[in-house]
XYZ file of N, CA, C and O in Angstrom:
608
model
N -122.475 -82.632 -65.130
C -123.668 -82.135 -64.739
C -123.523 -80.974 -63.585
O -124.016 -79.861 -63.706
N -122.727 -81.140 -62.764
C -122.259 -80.296 -61.732
C -121.367 -79.016 -62.479
O -121.893 -77.964 -61.878
N -120.676 -79.209 -63.427
C -120.041 -78.167 -63.829
C -121.046 -77.156 -64.512
O -120.807 -75.819 -64.512
N -122.068 -77.763 -65.091
C -123.163 -76.932 -65.872
C -123.792 -75.956 -64.696
O -123.973 -74.786 -64.866
N -124.124 -76.443 -63.419
C -124.782 -75.805 -62.587
C -124.097 -74.675 -62.033
O -124.513 -73.662 -61.764
N -122.569 -74.994 -62.015
C -121.699 -73.950 -61.382
C -121.676 -72.885 -62.343
O -121.360 -71.609 -62.249
N -121.539 -73.246 -63.789
C -121.468 -72.243 -64.798
C -122.790 -71.475 -64.729
O -122.599 -70.197 -64.990
N -123.969 -71.820 -64.694
C -125.088 -71.218 -64.746
C -125.059 -70.187 -63.383
O -125.668 -68.997 -63.521
N -124.655 -70.804 -62.293
C -124.751 -69.969 -61.058
C -123.786 -68.744 -61.320
O -124.020 -67.611 -60.729
N -122.547 -69.004 -61.811
C -121.794 -67.837 -62.078
C -122.242 -66.746 -63.040
O -121.977 -65.610 -62.871
N -122.985 -67.396 -64.037
C -123.531 -66.429 -65.004
C -124.538 -65.616 -64.471
O -124.681 -64.214 -64.442
N -125.567 -66.133 -63.614
C -126.516 -65.457 -62.891
C -125.910 -64.705 -61.904
O -126.350 -63.300 -61.784
N -124.902 -64.826 -61.134
C -124.472 -64.075 -60.273
C -123.797 -62.777 -60.892
O -123.923 -61.480 -60.473
N -123.085 -63.055 -62.040
C -122.578 -61.875 -62.835
C -123.603 -60.971 -63.327
O -123.378 -59.744 -63.476
N -124.696 -61.480 -63.840
C -125.758 -60.519 -64.229
C -126.287 -59.790 -63.062
O -126.744 -58.642 -63.163
N -126.547 -60.435 -61.762
C -127.035 -59.649 -60.760
C -126.055 -58.382 -60.528
O -126.558 -57.339 -60.054
N -124.748 -58.836 -60.479
C -123.717 -57.793 -60.095
C -124.021 -56.772 -60.995
O -123.790 -55.314 -60.820
N -123.968 -56.972 -62.399
C -124.106 -55.858 -63.343
C -125.400 -55.142 -63.308
O -125.312 -53.833 -63.533
N -126.471 -55.798 -62.849
C -127.650 -54.969 -62.784
C -127.805 -54.055 -61.477
O -128.277 -52.887 -61.493
N -126.812 -54.337 -60.444
C -126.857 -53.535 -59.289
C -125.917 -52.425 -59.632
O -126.508 -51.208 -59.321
N -124.870 -52.500 -60.468
C -124.385 -51.375 -60.981
C -125.081 -50.361 -62.000
O -124.916 -49.156 -61.786
N -126.384 -50.838 -62.613
C -127.164 -50.007 -63.354
C -128.529 -49.320 -62.408
O -129.046 -48.570 -63.022
N -128.346 -49.904 -61.228
C -129.377 -49.410 -60.202
C -129.567 -47.876 -60.174
O -128.652 -47.144 -60.199
N -130.725 -47.200 -60.476
C -130.882 -45.789 -60.578
C -130.442 -45.053 -59.066
O -130.707 -45.592 -58.170
N -129.610 -43.899 -59.261
C -128.953 -43.144 -58.013
C -130.331 -42.400 -57.768
O -131.158 -41.845 -58.591
N -130.189 -41.691 -56.476
C -131.154 -40.771 -56.001
C -130.686 -39.346 -56.492
O -129.445 -39.244 -56.403
N -131.463 -38.943 -57.651
C -130.701 -37.733 -58.257
C -130.437 -36.366 -57.311
O -129.432 -35.788 -57.568
N -131.242 -36.338 -56.208
C -130.842 -35.413 -55.361
C -129.497 -35.338 -54.586
O -128.620 -34.621 -54.940
N -129.340 -36.755 -54.155
C -127.998 -36.834 -53.669
C -126.802 -36.823 -54.690
O -125.844 -36.213 -54.538
N -126.957 -37.577 -55.800
C -125.865 -37.758 -56.734
C -125.695 -36.102 -57.385
O -124.458 -35.707 -57.580
N -126.766 -35.514 -57.889
C -126.369 -34.304 -58.436
C -126.074 -33.197 -57.661
O -125.409 -32.261 -58.048
N -126.601 -33.126 -56.485
C -126.258 -32.199 -55.561
C -124.683 -32.368 -55.206
O -124.045 -31.318 -55.255
N -124.196 -33.473 -55.066
C -123.013 -33.557 -54.753
C -122.111 -33.212 -56.228
O -121.041 -32.626 -56.095
N -122.573 -33.844 -57.338
C -121.821 -33.396 -58.501
C -121.538 -32.086 -58.636
O -120.492 -31.469 -59.081
N -122.776 -31.225 -58.556
C -122.725 -29.942 -59.144
C -122.033 -28.965 -57.822
O -121.590 -27.805 -57.969
N -122.140 -29.502 -56.456
C -121.385 -28.779 -55.507
C -119.962 -28.855 -55.717
O -119.265 -27.953 -55.579
N -119.314 -29.956 -56.306
C -118.021 -30.203 -56.651
C -117.645 -29.174 -57.811
O -116.673 -28.415 -57.973
N -118.403 -29.243 -58.809
C -118.266 -28.441 -60.184
C -118.279 -26.942 -59.797
O -117.457 -26.201 -60.345
N -119.349 -26.451 -58.833
C -119.428 -25.068 -58.658
C -118.672 -24.635 -57.413
O -118.508 -23.436 -57.209
N -118.229 -25.660 -56.930
C -117.204 -25.285 -55.762
C -117.990 -24.617 -54.541
O -117.686 -23.501 -53.968
N -119.431 -25.131 -54.197
C -120.366 -24.680 -53.436
C -121.080 -25.761 -52.731
O -121.354 -26.770 -53.346
N -121.274 -25.746 -51.416
C -122.269 -26.758 -50.886
C -123.669 -26.379 -51.147
O -124.069 -25.370 -50.600
N -124.107 -27.222 -51.890
C -125.675 -27.156 -52.224
C -126.558 -28.000 -51.471
O -127.678 -27.853 -51.788
N -126.099 -28.544 -50.462
C -126.841 -29.385 -49.688
C -127.777 -28.614 -48.787
O -128.878 -29.286 -48.372
N -127.922 -27.534 -48.523
C -128.672 -26.687 -47.716
C -129.777 -26.104 -48.704
O -130.968 -25.787 -48.078
N -129.766 -26.242 -49.939
C -130.991 -25.984 -50.871
C -132.012 -27.217 -51.133
O -131.603 -28.511 -50.746
N -133.068 -27.072 -51.590
C -134.113 -27.907 -51.703
C -134.097 -28.015 -53.294
O -134.430 -27.220 -53.940
N -134.003 -29.268 -53.690
C -134.135 -29.704 -55.102
C -135.681 -29.661 -55.545
O -136.466 -30.444 -55.049
N -135.984 -28.707 -56.363
C -137.490 -28.363 -56.579
C -137.805 -29.008 -57.928
O -139.052 -28.800 -58.456
N -136.846 -29.195 -58.893
C -137.173 -29.592 -60.307
C -135.896 -30.286 -60.805
O -134.842 -29.652 -60.428
N -136.342 -31.337 -61.447
C -135.150 -32.378 -61.967
C -135.926 -32.822 -63.289
O -136.887 -33.388 -63.361
N -135.020 -32.579 -64.298
C -135.566 -33.043 -65.730
C -134.186 -33.491 -66.235
O -133.134 -32.869 -66.380
N -134.152 -34.901 -66.834
C -133.020 -35.272 -67.543
C -133.552 -36.217 -68.829
O -134.340 -37.041 -68.819
N -133.155 -35.612 -69.935
C -133.088 -36.494 -71.117
C -132.185 -37.446 -71.577
O -131.990 -37.847 -72.591
N -130.775 -37.439 -70.872
C -129.717 -38.031 -71.149
C -130.419 -39.912 -71.128
O -131.200 -40.110 -70.644
N -129.712 -40.478 -72.038
C -129.819 -41.630 -72.180
C -129.339 -42.468 -73.624
O -128.681 -41.723 -74.396
N -129.853 -43.501 -74.077
C -129.325 -44.259 -74.945
C -127.697 -44.516 -74.946
O -127.128 -44.317 -74.078
N -127.087 -44.858 -76.090
C -125.822 -45.478 -76.212
C -124.836 -44.370 -75.977
O -123.807 -44.471 -75.465
N -125.229 -43.080 -76.653
C -124.380 -42.003 -76.791
C -124.365 -41.214 -75.456
O -123.517 -40.467 -75.197
N -125.450 -41.189 -75.011
C -125.657 -40.536 -73.671
C -125.838 -39.059 -73.587
O -125.639 -38.250 -72.774
N -126.224 -38.547 -75.007
C -126.728 -37.200 -75.221
C -127.917 -36.880 -74.557
O -128.832 -37.616 -74.304
N -128.087 -35.647 -74.251
C -129.174 -34.969 -73.563
C -129.214 -33.839 -72.783
O -127.883 -33.276 -72.697
N -130.036 -33.421 -72.084
C -130.100 -32.055 -71.541
C -130.652 -32.524 -69.927
O -131.573 -33.065 -69.808
N -129.849 -31.775 -69.024
C -130.434 -32.066 -67.620
C -130.458 -30.758 -66.933
O -129.632 -29.891 -67.199
N -131.539 -30.568 -66.499
C -132.084 -29.344 -65.888
C -132.496 -29.670 -64.401
O -133.227 -30.358 -64.200
N -131.655 -28.785 -63.543
C -132.257 -29.036 -62.308
C -132.441 -27.445 -61.588
O -131.801 -26.621 -62.165
N -133.379 -27.413 -60.547
C -133.519 -26.021 -59.994
C -133.487 -26.360 -58.569
O -134.117 -27.238 -57.834
N -132.538 -25.487 -57.750
C -132.348 -25.678 -56.438
C -132.632 -24.300 -55.655
O -132.435 -23.180 -56.036
N -133.736 -24.430 -54.819
C -134.436 -23.389 -53.868
C -133.395 -23.178 -52.622
O -133.369 -23.948 -51.873
N -133.274 -21.989 -52.269
C -132.236 -21.487 -51.083
C -133.017 -20.687 -50.336
O -132.513 -19.997 -49.493
N -134.460 -20.670 -50.749
C -135.065 -19.354 -49.932
C -135.279 -19.772 -48.342
O -135.342 -18.906 -47.447
N -135.257 -20.987 -48.029
C -135.486 -21.295 -46.714
C -134.342 -21.079 -45.909
O -134.338 -20.958 -44.575
N -133.292 -21.132 -46.519
C -131.852 -20.783 -45.805
C -131.258 -19.433 -45.998
O -130.225 -19.194 -45.487
N -132.101 -18.589 -46.638
C -131.626 -17.209 -46.558
C -130.861 -16.846 -48.001
O -130.377 -15.871 -48.312
N -130.654 -17.894 -48.909
C -129.704 -17.610 -49.965
C -128.390 -18.167 -49.798
O -127.873 -18.620 -48.815
N -127.678 -18.129 -50.809
C -126.410 -18.565 -51.039
C -125.486 -17.406 -50.497
O -125.771 -16.199 -50.704
N -124.561 -17.676 -49.647
C -123.483 -16.922 -49.185
C -122.219 -17.096 -49.696
O -121.393 -16.101 -49.810
N -121.974 -18.251 -50.020
C -120.660 -18.617 -50.661
C -121.071 -18.798 -52.185
O -121.767 -19.803 -52.660
N -120.187 -18.364 -53.157
C -120.671 -18.305 -54.616
C -119.570 -19.252 -55.426
O -119.723 -19.303 -56.445
N -118.494 -19.560 -54.800
C -117.788 -20.589 -55.225
C -117.121 -20.030 -56.635
O -116.684 -18.942 -56.666
N -117.458 -20.812 -57.848
C -117.000 -20.370 -59.157
C -117.911 -19.592 -59.894
O -117.524 -19.255 -60.967
N -119.184 -19.344 -59.170
C -120.045 -18.660 -59.946
C -119.427 -16.884 -60.159
O -118.791 -16.565 -59.160
N -119.545 -16.413 -61.305
C -118.989 -15.088 -61.536
C -120.322 -14.075 -61.417
O -121.505 -14.413 -61.688
N -120.066 -12.940 -60.979
C -121.090 -11.816 -60.936
C -121.584 -11.447 -62.116
O -120.899 -11.621 -63.356
N -122.823 -11.178 -62.254
C -123.676 -10.710 -63.428
C -122.882 -9.382 -63.760
O -122.360 -8.603 -62.981
N -122.945 -8.867 -64.964
C -123.825 -9.159 -65.983
C -123.081 -10.362 -66.791
O -121.965 -10.529 -66.867
N -123.958 -11.110 -67.414
C -123.169 -12.005 -68.290
C -123.283 -11.468 -69.766
O -123.874 -10.529 -69.851
N -122.339 -11.964 -70.714
C -122.051 -11.549 -71.587
C -123.197 -11.992 -72.798
O -124.073 -12.717 -72.423
N -123.055 -11.258 -73.913
C -123.947 -11.466 -74.832
C -123.855 -12.815 -75.467
O -125.016 -13.557 -75.823
N -122.812 -13.537 -75.590
C -122.644 -15.127 -75.594
C -123.318 -15.979 -74.711
O -123.976 -16.870 -75.021
N -123.368 -15.563 -73.228
C -123.863 -16.450 -72.421
C -125.526 -16.019 -72.450
O -126.325 -17.114 -72.359
N -125.857 -14.753 -72.858
C -127.410 -14.642 -73.174
C -127.999 -15.586 -74.332
O -128.979 -16.204 -74.352
N -126.883 -15.764 -75.201
C -127.286 -16.531 -76.582
C -127.508 -17.980 -76.195
O -128.374 -18.620 -76.498
N -126.476 -18.565 -75.098
C -126.424 -19.918 -74.685
C -127.882 -20.075 -74.163
O -128.738 -21.203 -74.130
N -128.139 -19.201 -73.044
C -129.309 -19.299 -72.262
C -130.830 -19.293 -73.179
O -131.755 -20.142 -72.961
N -130.772 -18.652 -74.204
C -131.848 -18.525 -75.142
C -132.029 -19.770 -75.901
O -132.968 -20.525 -76.026
N -130.689 -20.366 -76.201
C -130.789 -21.587 -76.938
C -131.122 -22.671 -76.027
O -131.971 -23.640 -76.289
N -130.867 -22.995 -74.925
C -131.399 -23.695 -73.808
C -132.771 -23.776 -73.572
O -133.485 -24.792 -73.522
N -133.336 -22.368 -73.454
C -134.779 -22.409 -73.462
C -135.691 -22.898 -74.438
O -136.639 -23.342 -74.433
N -135.041 -22.537 -75.705
C -135.705 -22.980 -77.081
C -135.525 -24.448 -77.110
O -136.522 -25.033 -78.019
N -134.627 -25.184 -76.656
C -134.542 -26.695 -76.853
C -134.924 -27.530 -75.644
O -134.482 -28.699 -75.559
N -135.718 -26.918 -74.747
C -135.922 -27.602 -73.427
C -137.162 -27.322 -72.855
O -137.776 -26.202 -73.149
N -137.224 -27.527 -71.544
C -138.289 -27.314 -70.605
C -137.650 -26.150 -69.624
O -138.460 -26.017 -68.691
N -136.477 -25.765 -69.926
C -136.028 -24.543 -68.846
C -137.100 -23.676 -68.923
O -137.611 -23.240 -69.857
N -137.201 -23.280 -67.621
C -138.166 -22.104 -67.243
C -137.692 -20.905 -68.074
O -136.416 -20.583 -68.187
N -138.760 -20.008 -68.507
C -138.438 -18.830 -69.192
C -138.008 -17.873 -68.168
O -138.722 -17.033 -67.743
N -136.751 -17.848 -67.814
C -136.177 -17.007 -66.858
C -135.289 -15.980 -67.338
O -134.610 -16.167 -68.392
N -135.708 -14.612 -67.399
C -134.883 -13.626 -67.891
C -133.446 -13.467 -67.296
O -133.508 -14.081 -66.159
N -132.498 -13.178 -67.656
C -131.161 -13.092 -67.152
C -131.415 -12.033 -65.910
O -131.626 -10.941 -66.363
N -131.140 -12.515 -64.589
C -131.383 -11.552 -63.608
C -130.417 -10.554 -63.624
O -129.287 -10.381 -64.005
N -130.934 -9.095 -62.889
C -130.010 -7.993 -62.900
C -129.053 -8.296 -61.566
O -127.801 -7.711 -61.647
N -129.596 -8.986 -60.700
C -128.815 -9.347 -59.488
C -128.421 -10.961 -59.305
O -129.257 -11.626 -59.214
N -127.399 -11.313 -59.806
C -127.216 -12.730 -59.549
C -125.665 -13.240 -60.084
O -124.762 -12.171 -60.273
N -125.586 -14.374 -60.318
C -124.253 -14.961 -60.579
C -124.398 -16.183 -61.461
O -125.462 -16.648 -61.783
N -123.291 -16.525 -62.411
C -123.415 -17.415 -63.423
C -122.174 -18.210 -63.465
O -121.231 -17.814 -62.947
N -122.333 -19.460 -64.052
C -121.073 -20.181 -64.323
C -121.458 -20.854 -65.691
O -122.423 -21.379 -66.015
N -120.450 -20.763 -66.430
C -120.420 -21.589 -67.814
C -119.267 -22.160 -67.883
O -117.895 -21.703 -67.766
N -119.089 -23.545 -68.253
C -117.827 -24.497 -68.676
C -118.106 -25.198 -69.800
O -119.212 -25.987 -69.841
N -117.289 -24.774 -71.002
C -117.403 -25.852 -72.059
C -116.608 -26.873 -71.730
O -115.368 -27.099 -71.416
N -117.272 -28.130 -71.769
C -116.742 -29.505 -71.375
C -115.583 -29.749 -72.414
O -114.817 -30.846 -72.113
N -115.712 -29.229 -73.573
C -114.723 -29.781 -74.423
C -113.442 -28.888 -74.575
O -112.173 -29.493 -74.357
N -113.736 -27.541 -74.074
C -112.467 -26.922 -73.978
C -111.839 -26.410 -72.395
O -110.994 -26.025 -72.278
N -113.052 -26.370 -71.639
C -112.929 -26.365 -70.148
C -112.955 -24.736 -69.708
O -112.522 -24.383 -68.878
N -113.286 -23.953 -70.858
C -113.378 -22.434 -70.439
C -114.657 -21.882 -70.761
O -115.572 -22.614 -71.144
N -115.020 -20.594 -71.162
C -116.106 -19.918 -71.605
C -116.140 -19.906 -73.043
O -116.909 -19.032 -73.667
N -115.390 -20.555 -73.725
C -115.675 -20.578 -75.265
C -116.909 -21.060 -75.702
O -117.352 -22.084 -75.400
N -117.754 -20.269 -76.288
C -119.135 -20.806 -76.690
C -119.019 -20.889 -78.440
O -120.313 -21.042 -78.738
N -118.208 -20.987 -78.974
C -118.043 -21.097 -80.634
C -118.472 -22.694 -80.576
O -119.300 -22.704 -81.674
N -118.289 -23.485 -80.022
C -119.040 -25.152 -79.968
C -119.325 -25.147 -78.581
O -118.700 -25.802 -77.720
N -120.503 -24.861 -78.204
C -121.000 -25.191 -76.782
C -121.823 -26.292 -76.665
O -122.953 -25.998 -75.594
N -122.340 -27.199 -77.414
C -123.043 -28.322 -77.133
C -122.656 -29.377 -76.297
O -123.317 -30.340 -76.037
N -121.681 -29.091 -75.485
C -121.233 -29.935 -74.429
C -120.905 -29.111 -73.235
O -119.689 -28.621 -73.194
N -121.729 -28.487 -72.424
C -121.404 -27.457 -71.457
C -122.251 -27.784 -70.104
O -123.292 -28.827 -70.095
N -121.804 -27.147 -69.286
C -122.573 -26.918 -67.918
C -122.673 -25.456 -67.805
O -121.742 -24.678 -67.878
N -123.926 -25.054 -67.447
C -124.425 -23.791 -67.423
C -125.103 -23.739 -65.932
O -125.963 -24.316 -65.751
N -124.669 -22.583 -65.288
C -125.622 -22.370 -63.902
C -125.773 -20.851 -63.685
O -124.867 -20.156 -64.037
N -126.692 -20.682 -63.128
C -127.252 -19.298 -63.002
C -127.754 -19.173 -61.490
O -128.750 -19.903 -61.316
N -127.438 -18.213 -60.726
C -128.187 -18.018 -59.413
C -129.012 -16.805 -59.582
O -128.380 -15.699 -59.790
N -130.290 -16.892 -59.259
C -130.975 -15.635 -59.487
C -131.200 -15.166 -57.935
O -131.940 -15.701 -57.085
N -130.536 -14.228 -57.686
C -130.231 -13.777 -56.005
C -131.711 -13.319 -55.551
O -132.075 -13.492 -54.457
N -132.371 -12.517 -56.254
C -133.807 -12.013 -55.821
C -134.668 -13.073 -55.415
O -135.376 -13.273 -54.526
N -134.764 -14.457 -55.881
C -135.797 -15.420 -55.885
C -135.152 -16.667 -55.277
O -135.607 -17.405 -54.635
N -133.593 -16.392 -54.897
C -132.842 -17.314 -54.089
C -132.829 -18.773 -55.030
O -133.020 -19.946 -54.446
N -132.759 -18.802 -56.294
C -132.990 -19.969 -57.001
C -131.562 -20.285 -57.879
O -131.086 -19.061 -58.520
N -131.131 -21.585 -57.712
C -129.948 -21.834 -58.551
C -130.556 -22.816 -59.675
O -131.114 -23.777 -59.425
N -130.158 -22.358 -61.087
C -130.646 -23.199 -62.169
C -129.275 -23.758 -62.644
O -128.171 -23.149 -62.770
N -129.168 -25.075 -62.856
C -128.092 -25.827 -63.491
C -128.673 -26.592 -64.695
O -129.440 -27.344 -64.731
N -127.959 -26.461 -65.795
C -128.152 -27.054 -67.123
C -126.701 -27.908 -67.616
O -125.806 -27.124 -67.386
N -126.976 -29.112 -67.789
C -125.941 -29.600 -68.425
C -126.407 -30.341 -69.708
O -127.101 -31.110 -69.944
N -125.756 -29.921 -70.721
C -126.142 -30.411 -72.175
C -124.940 -31.056 -73.034
O -123.886 -30.544 -72.885
N -125.290 -32.377 -73.293
C -124.356 -33.058 -73.985
C -125.012 -33.355 -75.459
O -126.019 -34.042 -75.354
N -124.187 -33.116 -76.234
C -124.853 -33.232 -77.651
C -123.882 -33.770 -78.702
O -122.565 -33.485 -78.754
């Protein structure tokens, strides 16, 4: 009888530890840190004003969209891995595709701004197979950073 109690206690303890690992993270802290590292920019001075994530399920496919506002701090001064505009026609196609498959705001490609694109499969700006990518665009006039991560 004592062995059963110990076994049940161990199983319950294992389940609790497993569930703690699945506890939801604060998206502001987690994604600000993740994209700060990805873009090589400190995004902590911005205010996360929009967060939408459809990732889930067994395969983890989905679309994550965040918008960070830097108007209170005067805008970004360090652009890290962001490249100066204009974006190529391929990047415009990617942005159009994001908008048609998501709730990403209908933002035209700004005349003054910066962007980042990384194909997660190849690690570069190859857009031939771009359904696993990170795309970021900084709109300098509005001081907004849009980040999209698409896994398909």
